[in-house]
Amino acid sequence: MNFYSTFTKQAELYKGKRLLLHSCCAPCSSAVLELLCPIFEVSVLYYNPNIFPEEEYLLRKNEQIRFLDECCKSAGFIDCDSSPSDFYDAVKGYEHEKEGGSRCELCFGLRLLKTAETAVQKGFDIFGTTLTVSPHKNAEAVNAAGLAAQEKTGAVFLVADFKKKDGYKRSLELSRKFNLYRQNYCGCEFSKK
């Protein structure tokens, strides 16, 4: 799938419409929001039951809120507090998978299904995620999870690979500019090891 071509077509089709954007953290959201806010009416959904420990979860969530307050006031914020049991139930039996494998794909599916369900409940026109801005995330797997959530819910998924066209590089620049906390592991206790 040509992610850029698909994204461009969807951006034209849904320009000015309401987008619910799942965000994993402020650094990843920075360049993505810079790109998407001029196109869509964006609200950020913070749903990340994978993040461990709780102190890290709260640190990342509060940093996301700070970034929106300081740099992207036009974007809304939806706090979707979650229980870590959501994550552990979803990845049961895959705890020992290597980083980037099936456990991660299950985690993408969990978070994007919740985003799609929330998009439907709250009347958003389209939903997406910041996950593809990271060079550590497989854009094909993330997009597959988004499209599976689309099929289950009827919500429209924004297909993208935000690391392309220097998206990841721009997220690093914005992280430095706004002194954003950058974690050194994906989020779950298994990735921390």
Coordinates of N, CA and C in Angstrom, one line a residue:
M1 N 0.8 -1.2 0.0 CA 0.0 0.0 0.0 C 0.9 1.2 0.0
N2 N 0.6 2.2 -0.8 CA 1.3 3.5 -0.8 C 0.7 4.4 0.2
F3 N 1.3 4.4 1.4 CA 0.7 5.2 2.5 C 0.6 6.6 2.2
Y4 N 1.6 7.2 1.5 CA 1.6 8.6 1.3 C 0.4 9.0 0.3
S5 N 0.2 8.2 -0.7 CA -0.8 8.5 -1.7 C -2.2 8.3 -1.0
T6 N -2.4 7.3 -0.2 CA -3.6 7.1 0.5 C -3.9 8.3 1.4
F7 N -2.9 8.7 2.2 CA -3.0 9.8 3.1 C -3.4 11.0 2.4
T8 N -2.8 11.3 1.3 CA -3.1 12.5 0.5 C -4.5 12.6 0.1
K9 N -5.0 11.4 -0.4 CA -6.4 11.3 -0.9 C -7.4 11.5 0.3
Q10 N -7.1 10.9 1.4 CA -8.0 11.0 2.6 C -7.9 12.5 3.1
A11 N -6.8 13.1 3.1 CA -6.6 14.5 3.6 C -7.5 15.4 2.8
E12 N -7.5 15.2 1.5 CA -8.4 16.0 0.6 C -9.8 15.7 0.8
L13 N -10.2 14.5 1.0 CA -11.6 14.1 1.2 C -12.2 14.5 2.5
Y14 N -11.3 14.5 3.5 CA -11.8 14.8 4.9 C -11.3 16.2 5.4
K15 N -10.8 17.0 4.5 CA -10.3 18.3 4.9 C -11.4 19.1 5.7
G16 N -11.0 19.7 6.8 CA -11.9 20.4 7.6 C -12.8 19.6 8.5
K17 N -12.7 18.3 8.4 CA -13.6 17.4 9.2 C -12.9 17.1 10.6
R18 N -13.7 16.4 11.4 CA -13.2 16.1 12.8 C -12.4 14.8 12.8
L19 N -11.1 14.9 13.3 CA -10.2 13.8 13.3 C -9.9 13.5 14.8
L20 N -10.1 12.2 15.2 CA -9.7 11.7 16.5 C -8.3 11.1 16.4
L21 N -7.3 11.6 17.0 CA -5.9 11.2 16.8 C -5.4 10.5 18.1
H22 N -5.2 9.2 18.0 CA -4.6 8.5 19.1 C -3.2 9.0 19.2
S23 N -2.8 9.3 20.5 CA -1.4 9.7 20.7 C -0.7 8.8 21.8
C24 N 0.5 8.4 21.5 CA 1.2 7.6 22.5 C 2.0 8.5 23.4
C25 N 2.4 9.7 22.9 CA 3.3 10.6 23.7 C 3.4 11.9 23.0
A26 N 3.8 12.9 23.8 CA 4.0 14.3 23.2 C 5.0 14.3 22.1
P27 N 6.2 13.7 22.3 CA 7.2 13.8 21.2 C 6.6 13.3 19.8
C28 N 6.0 12.1 19.9 CA 5.5 11.5 18.7 C 4.3 12.4 18.1
S29 N 3.5 13.0 19.0 CA 2.4 13.8 18.5 C 2.9 15.1 17.9
S30 N 4.0 15.6 18.3 CA 4.4 17.0 17.9 C 4.4 17.2 16.4
A31 N 5.2 16.5 15.6 CA 5.3 16.7 14.2 C 4.0 16.3 13.5
V32 N 3.3 15.3 14.0 CA 2.0 14.8 13.5 C 1.0 15.9 13.6
L33 N 0.9 16.5 14.8 CA -0.1 17.6 15.0 C 0.2 18.8 14.1
E34 N 1.5 19.1 14.0 CA 1.9 20.2 13.1 C 1.4 20.0 11.7
L35 N 1.5 18.7 11.2 CA 1.0 18.4 9.9 C -0.5 18.4 9.8
L36 N -1.2 17.8 10.8 CA -2.6 17.5 10.7 C -3.5 18.7 11.1
C37 N -3.1 19.5 12.0 CA -4.0 20.6 12.5 C -4.4 21.6 11.4
P38 N -3.6 21.9 10.5 CA -4.1 22.7 9.4 C -5.1 22.1 8.4
I39 N -5.2 20.7 8.5 CA -6.0 20.0 7.6 C -7.4 19.6 8.2
F40 N -7.3 19.2 9.5 CA -8.5 18.6 10.2 C -8.7 19.4 11.5
E41 N -9.9 19.2 12.0 CA -10.3 19.7 13.4 C -9.9 18.5 14.3
V42 N -8.7 18.6 14.9 CA -8.1 17.5 15.6 C -8.4 17.5 17.1
S43 N -8.7 16.3 17.6 CA -8.7 16.1 19.1 C -7.8 14.9 19.3
V44 N -7.0 15.0 20.4 CA -6.1 13.9 20.7 C -6.8 13.0 21.8
L45 N -6.7 11.7 21.5 CA -7.1 10.7 22.5 C -5.9 10.1 23.1
Y46 N -5.9 10.1 24.4 CA -4.8 9.5 25.2 C -5.3 8.2 25.8
Y47 N -5.0 7.1 25.1 CA -5.4 5.7 25.6 C -4.2 4.8 25.4
N48 N -3.5 4.6 26.5 CA -2.2 3.8 26.4 C -2.1 2.9 27.7
P49 N -2.9 1.9 27.8 CA -2.9 1.0 29.0 C -1.6 0.2 29.0
N50 N -0.8 0.2 28.0 CA 0.5 -0.5 27.9 C 1.6 0.1 28.7
I51 N 1.5 1.4 29.0 CA 2.6 2.2 29.6 C 2.8 1.7 31.1
F52 N 4.0 1.4 31.4 CA 4.4 0.9 32.7 C 5.7 1.6 33.2
P53 N 5.8 1.9 34.4 CA 4.8 1.8 35.5 C 3.9 3.0 35.5
E54 N 3.0 3.1 36.5 CA 2.0 4.2 36.5 C 2.6 5.6 36.5
E55 N 3.7 5.7 37.2 CA 4.4 7.0 37.2 C 4.8 7.5 35.8
E56 N 5.2 6.5 35.0 CA 5.6 6.8 33.6 C 4.4 7.2 32.8
Y57 N 3.3 6.4 33.0 CA 2.0 6.7 32.3 C 1.6 8.1 32.6
L58 N 1.6 8.5 33.8 CA 1.2 9.9 34.2 C 2.1 10.9 33.7
L59 N 3.4 10.7 33.7 CA 4.4 11.6 33.2 C 4.1 11.8 31.7
R60 N 3.9 10.8 30.9 CA 3.7 10.9 29.5 C 2.4 11.6 29.2
K61 N 1.3 11.3 30.0 CA 0.0 11.9 29.8 C 0.1 13.4 30.1
N62 N 0.7 13.7 31.2 CA 0.8 15.2 31.6 C 1.7 15.9 30.6
E63 N 2.7 15.3 30.0 CA 3.5 15.9 29.0 C 2.7 16.2 27.7
Q64 N 1.8 15.2 27.4 CA 1.0 15.4 26.2 C 0.1 16.6 26.4
I65 N -0.5 16.7 27.6 CA -1.4 17.8 27.9 C -0.6 19.1 27.9
R66 N 0.6 19.2 28.4 CA 1.4 20.4 28.4 C 1.7 20.8 27.0
F67 N 2.1 19.9 26.2 CA 2.4 20.2 24.8 C 1.2 20.8 24.1
L68 N 0.0 20.2 24.3 CA -1.2 20.8 23.6 C -1.5 22.2 24.2
D69 N -1.4 22.4 25.5 CA -1.6 23.7 26.1 C -0.7 24.7 25.6
E70 N 0.6 24.4 25.4 CA 1.6 25.4 25.0 C 1.7 25.5 23.5
C71 N 1.5 24.5 22.7 CA 1.9 24.5 21.3 C 0.8 24.2 20.3
C72 N -0.3 23.7 20.8 CA -1.3 23.3 19.8 C -2.7 23.5 20.4
K73 N -3.0 24.7 20.8 CA -4.2 25.1 21.5 C -5.5 24.7 20.7
S74 N -5.4 24.6 19.4 CA -6.6 24.3 18.6 C -7.0 22.9 18.8
A75 N -6.1 22.0 19.2 CA -6.5 20.6 19.3 C -7.2 20.3 20.7
G76 N -8.2 19.5 20.6 CA -8.9 19.1 21.8 C -8.1 17.9 22.5
F77 N -8.5 17.5 23.7 CA -7.9 16.4 24.4 C -8.9 15.6 25.0
I78 N -8.9 14.3 24.8 CA -9.8 13.3 25.4 C -8.9 12.4 26.2
D79 N -9.1 12.4 27.5 CA -8.4 11.5 28.4 C -9.2 10.2 28.6
C80 N -8.6 9.2 28.1 CA -9.2 7.9 28.1 C -8.5 7.0 29.1
D81 N -8.6 7.3 30.4 CA -7.9 6.6 31.4 C -8.2 5.1 31.2
S82 N -7.2 4.3 31.5 CA -7.4 2.8 31.2 C -6.7 2.0 32.3
S83 N -7.1 0.8 32.4 CA -6.5 -0.1 33.3 C -5.4 -0.9 32.6
P84 N -4.3 -1.1 33.3 CA -3.2 -1.9 32.7 C -3.7 -3.3 32.4
S85 N -4.8 -3.8 33.0 CA -5.3 -5.1 32.7 C -5.8 -5.2 31.3
D86 N -6.3 -4.1 30.7 CA -6.7 -4.1 29.3 C -5.5 -4.6 28.4
F87 N -4.3 -4.0 28.7 CA -3.1 -4.4 27.9 C -2.7 -5.9 28.2
Y88 N -2.6 -6.2 29.5 CA -2.2 -7.6 29.9 C -3.1 -8.6 29.3
D89 N -4.4 -8.4 29.4 CA -5.4 -9.3 28.8 C -5.2 -9.5 27.3
A90 N -4.9 -8.4 26.6 CA -4.7 -8.4 25.1 C -3.5 -9.1 24.7
V91 N -2.4 -9.1 25.5 CA -1.1 -9.7 25.1 C -0.8 -11.0 25.8
K92 N -1.8 -11.5 26.5 CA -1.5 -12.7 27.3 C -1.0 -13.8 26.4
G93 N 0.1 -14.5 26.8 CA 0.7 -15.5 26.0 C 1.8 -15.0 25.1
Y94 N 1.9 -13.7 24.9 CA 2.9 -13.0 24.1 C 3.9 -12.2 24.8
E95 N 4.0 -12.4 26.1 CA 4.9 -11.6 27.0 C 6.3 -11.7 26.6
H96 N 6.7 -12.9 26.1 CA 8.2 -13.1 25.8 C 8.5 -12.8 24.3
E97 N 7.6 -12.3 23.6 CA 7.9 -12.0 22.2 C 8.9 -10.9 22.1
K98 N 9.7 -10.8 21.1 CA 10.7 -9.7 21.0 C 10.0 -8.5 20.6
E99 N 10.6 -7.4 20.9 CA 10.0 -6.0 20.6 C 9.8 -5.9 19.1
G100 N 8.6 -5.4 18.7 CA 8.3 -5.3 17.3 C 7.5 -6.5 16.7
G101 N 7.3 -7.5 17.6 CA 6.6 -8.7 17.1 C 5.1 -8.7 17.3
S102 N 4.6 -9.9 17.5 CA 3.1 -10.1 17.7 C 2.6 -9.4 18.9
R103 N 3.3 -9.3 20.0 CA 2.8 -8.6 21.1 C 2.5 -7.1 20.8
C104 N 3.4 -6.5 20.0 CA 3.2 -5.1 19.7 C 2.0 -4.9 18.7
E105 N 1.9 -5.9 17.8 CA 0.7 -5.8 16.9 C -0.6 -5.9 17.7
L106 N -0.6 -6.8 18.7 CA -1.8 -6.9 19.6 C -2.1 -5.6 20.3
C107 N -1.0 -4.9 20.8 CA -1.1 -3.7 21.5 C -1.6 -2.6 20.5
F108 N -1.1 -2.5 19.3 CA -1.6 -1.6 18.3 C -3.1 -1.8 18.1
G109 N -3.5 -3.0 18.0 CA -4.9 -3.4 17.8 C -5.8 -2.9 18.9
L110 N -5.4 -3.1 20.1 CA -6.1 -2.7 21.3 C -6.3 -1.2 21.3
R111 N -5.3 -0.5 21.1 CA -5.4 1.0 21.2 C -6.1 1.6 20.0
L112 N -6.0 1.0 18.9 CA -6.7 1.6 17.7 C -8.2 1.2 17.7
L113 N -8.5 0.0 18.2 CA -9.9 -0.3 18.3 C -10.6 0.6 19.3
K114 N -10.0 0.9 20.4 CA -10.6 1.9 21.4 C -10.7 3.2 20.7
T115 N -9.7 3.6 20.0 CA -9.8 4.9 19.3 C -11.0 5.0 18.3
A116 N -11.1 3.9 17.5 CA -12.2 3.8 16.6 C -13.6 3.8 17.3
E117 N -13.7 3.1 18.3 CA -14.9 3.0 19.1 C -15.3 4.4 19.6
T118 N -14.3 5.1 20.2 CA -14.5 6.4 20.7 C -14.8 7.4 19.6
A119 N -14.2 7.3 18.4 CA -14.6 8.1 17.3 C -16.0 8.0 16.9
V120 N -16.5 6.7 16.9 CA -17.9 6.5 16.6 C -18.8 7.1 17.6
Q121 N -18.5 6.8 18.9 CA -19.3 7.3 20.0 C -19.4 8.8 20.1
K122 N -18.3 9.5 19.7 CA -18.3 11.0 19.8 C -18.5 11.7 18.5
G123 N -18.8 11.0 17.4 CA -19.2 11.6 16.2 C -18.0 12.1 15.4
F124 N -16.8 11.6 15.5 CA -15.7 12.0 14.6 C -15.9 11.5 13.2
D125 N -15.3 12.2 12.3 CA -15.4 11.7 10.9 C -14.4 10.7 10.5
I126 N -13.2 10.8 11.2 CA -12.1 9.9 10.8 C -11.2 9.8 12.1
F127 N -10.4 8.7 12.1 CA -9.5 8.6 13.3 C -8.1 8.1 12.7
G128 N -7.1 8.4 13.5 CA -5.7 8.0 13.2 C -4.9 7.9 14.4
T129 N -3.6 7.7 14.2 CA -2.6 7.5 15.3 C -1.3 8.2 15.0
T130 N -0.6 8.5 16.0 CA 0.8 9.0 15.9 C 1.8 7.9 15.8
L131 N 1.4 6.7 16.0 CA 2.4 5.6 16.2 C 3.3 5.5 15.0
T132 N 2.9 5.8 13.8 CA 3.8 5.6 12.7 C 4.9 6.6 12.5
V133 N 5.0 7.6 13.4 CA 6.1 8.6 13.3 C 7.4 8.0 13.8
S134 N 7.3 7.0 14.6 CA 8.5 6.4 15.2 C 9.2 5.4 14.3
P135 N 10.5 5.5 14.1 CA 11.2 4.5 13.3 C 11.2 3.1 13.9
H136 N 10.8 3.0 15.2 CA 10.7 1.7 15.9 C 9.4 1.0 15.7
K137 N 8.5 1.7 15.0 CA 7.2 1.1 14.8 C 7.0 0.7 13.3
N138 N 6.5 -0.4 13.0 CA 6.2 -0.9 11.7 C 4.9 -0.3 11.2
A139 N 5.1 0.6 10.2 CA 3.9 1.4 9.7 C 2.9 0.4 9.1
E140 N 3.3 -0.6 8.5 CA 2.4 -1.6 7.8 C 1.6 -2.3 8.9
A141 N 2.2 -2.7 10.0 CA 1.5 -3.3 11.1 C 0.5 -2.3 11.8
V142 N 0.9 -1.1 12.0 CA 0.1 -0.1 12.6 C -1.2 0.2 11.7
N143 N -0.9 0.4 10.4 CA -2.0 0.6 9.5 C -2.9 -0.6 9.4
A144 N -2.4 -1.8 9.4 CA -3.2 -3.0 9.4 C -4.2 -3.0 10.6
A145 N -3.6 -2.6 11.8 CA -4.5 -2.6 13.0 C -5.5 -1.5 12.9
G146 N -5.2 -0.4 12.3 CA -6.2 0.7 12.1 C -7.3 0.3 11.2
L147 N -6.9 -0.4 10.1 CA -7.9 -0.8 9.1 C -8.8 -1.9 9.7
A148 N -8.2 -2.8 10.5 CA -9.0 -3.8 11.2 C -10.0 -3.2 12.1
A149 N -9.6 -2.1 12.8 CA -10.5 -1.4 13.7 C -11.6 -0.7 12.9
Q150 N -11.2 -0.2 11.7 CA -12.2 0.4 10.8 C -13.3 -0.6 10.4
E151 N -12.8 -1.8 10.1 CA -13.7 -2.8 9.7 C -14.7 -3.2 10.8
K152 N -14.2 -3.3 12.0 CA -15.0 -3.7 13.2 C -16.1 -2.6 13.5
T153 N -15.7 -1.3 13.4 CA -16.6 -0.3 13.9 C -17.3 0.6 12.9
G154 N -16.7 0.6 11.6 CA -17.3 1.5 10.6 C -16.7 2.9 10.6
A155 N -15.8 3.1 11.6 CA -15.1 4.4 11.6 C -14.0 4.4 10.5
V156 N -13.7 5.6 9.9 CA -12.8 5.7 8.8 C -11.4 5.9 9.4
F157 N -10.4 5.1 9.0 CA -9.0 5.2 9.5 C -8.2 6.0 8.6
L158 N -7.4 6.9 9.1 CA -6.5 7.7 8.3 C -5.2 6.9 8.2
V159 N -4.9 6.4 7.0 CA -3.7 5.6 6.7 C -2.6 6.6 6.5
A160 N -1.4 6.3 7.2 CA -0.3 7.2 7.1 C 1.0 6.5 7.5
D161 N 2.1 7.0 7.1 CA 3.4 6.7 7.7 C 4.1 8.0 8.0
F162 N 3.9 8.5 9.2 CA 4.3 9.9 9.5 C 5.8 10.0 9.6
K163 N 6.6 8.9 9.7 CA 8.0 9.1 9.8 C 8.6 9.5 8.4
K164 N 7.9 9.3 7.3 CA 8.3 9.7 6.0 C 8.4 11.2 5.8
K165 N 9.0 11.6 4.8 CA 9.1 13.1 4.5 C 9.7 13.8 5.7
D166 N 10.6 13.2 6.4 CA 11.3 13.8 7.6 C 10.4 14.0 8.8
G167 N 9.3 13.3 8.9 CA 8.4 13.4 10.0 C 9.1 13.1 11.4
Y168 N 9.9 12.0 11.4 CA 10.6 11.7 12.7 C 11.6 12.7 13.0
K169 N 12.3 13.2 12.0 CA 13.4 14.2 12.2 C 12.7 15.5 12.8
R170 N 11.5 15.8 12.2 CA 10.8 17.0 12.7 C 10.3 16.8 14.1
S171 N 9.9 15.6 14.5 CA 9.5 15.4 15.9 C 10.7 15.6 16.8
L172 N 11.9 15.2 16.4 CA 13.1 15.5 17.2 C 13.3 16.9 17.4
E173 N 13.2 17.7 16.3 CA 13.4 19.1 16.4 C 12.4 19.8 17.3
L174 N 11.1 19.4 17.2 CA 10.1 20.0 18.0 C 10.2 19.6 19.5
S175 N 10.7 18.4 19.7 CA 10.9 17.9 21.1 C 12.0 18.8 21.7
R176 N 13.0 19.1 21.0 CA 14.1 19.9 21.5 C 13.6 21.3 21.8
K177 N 12.9 21.9 20.8 CA 12.4 23.2 20.9 C 11.5 23.4 22.1
F178 N 10.6 22.4 22.4 CA 9.6 22.6 23.5 C 10.0 21.8 24.7
N179 N 11.3 21.3 24.7 CA 11.8 20.6 25.9 C 10.9 19.5 26.3
L180 N 10.5 18.7 25.4 CA 9.6 17.6 25.7 C 10.3 16.4 26.3
Y181 N 9.7 15.8 27.2 CA 10.3 14.5 27.8 C 10.2 13.4 26.8
R182 N 11.4 12.8 26.5 CA 11.5 11.7 25.6 C 11.9 10.5 26.3
Q183 N 11.0 9.5 26.3 CA 11.2 8.3 27.0 C 12.3 7.4 26.3
N184 N 12.9 6.5 27.0 CA 13.9 5.6 26.3 C 13.4 4.2 26.1
Y185 N 12.1 4.0 26.2 CA 11.5 2.7 25.8 C 10.1 2.9 25.4
C186 N 9.5 1.9 24.6 CA 8.2 2.1 24.0 C 7.1 2.4 25.1
G187 N 7.1 1.6 26.1 CA 6.1 1.9 27.1 C 5.8 0.7 28.0
C188 N 5.7 -0.5 27.5 CA 5.3 -1.6 28.3 C 6.4 -2.1 29.1
E189 N 6.1 -2.9 30.2 CA 7.2 -3.4 31.0 C 8.1 -4.4 30.2
F190 N 7.6 -5.0 29.2 CA 8.4 -5.9 28.4 C 9.4 -5.2 27.5
S191 N 9.0 -4.0 27.0 CA 9.9 -3.2 26.2 C 10.9 -2.6 27.0
K192 N 10.6 -2.3 28.3 CA 11.5 -1.7 29.2 C 12.7 -2.6 29.5
K193 N 12.4 -3.9 29.5 CA 13.5 -4.9 29.8 C 14.5 -4.9 28.6

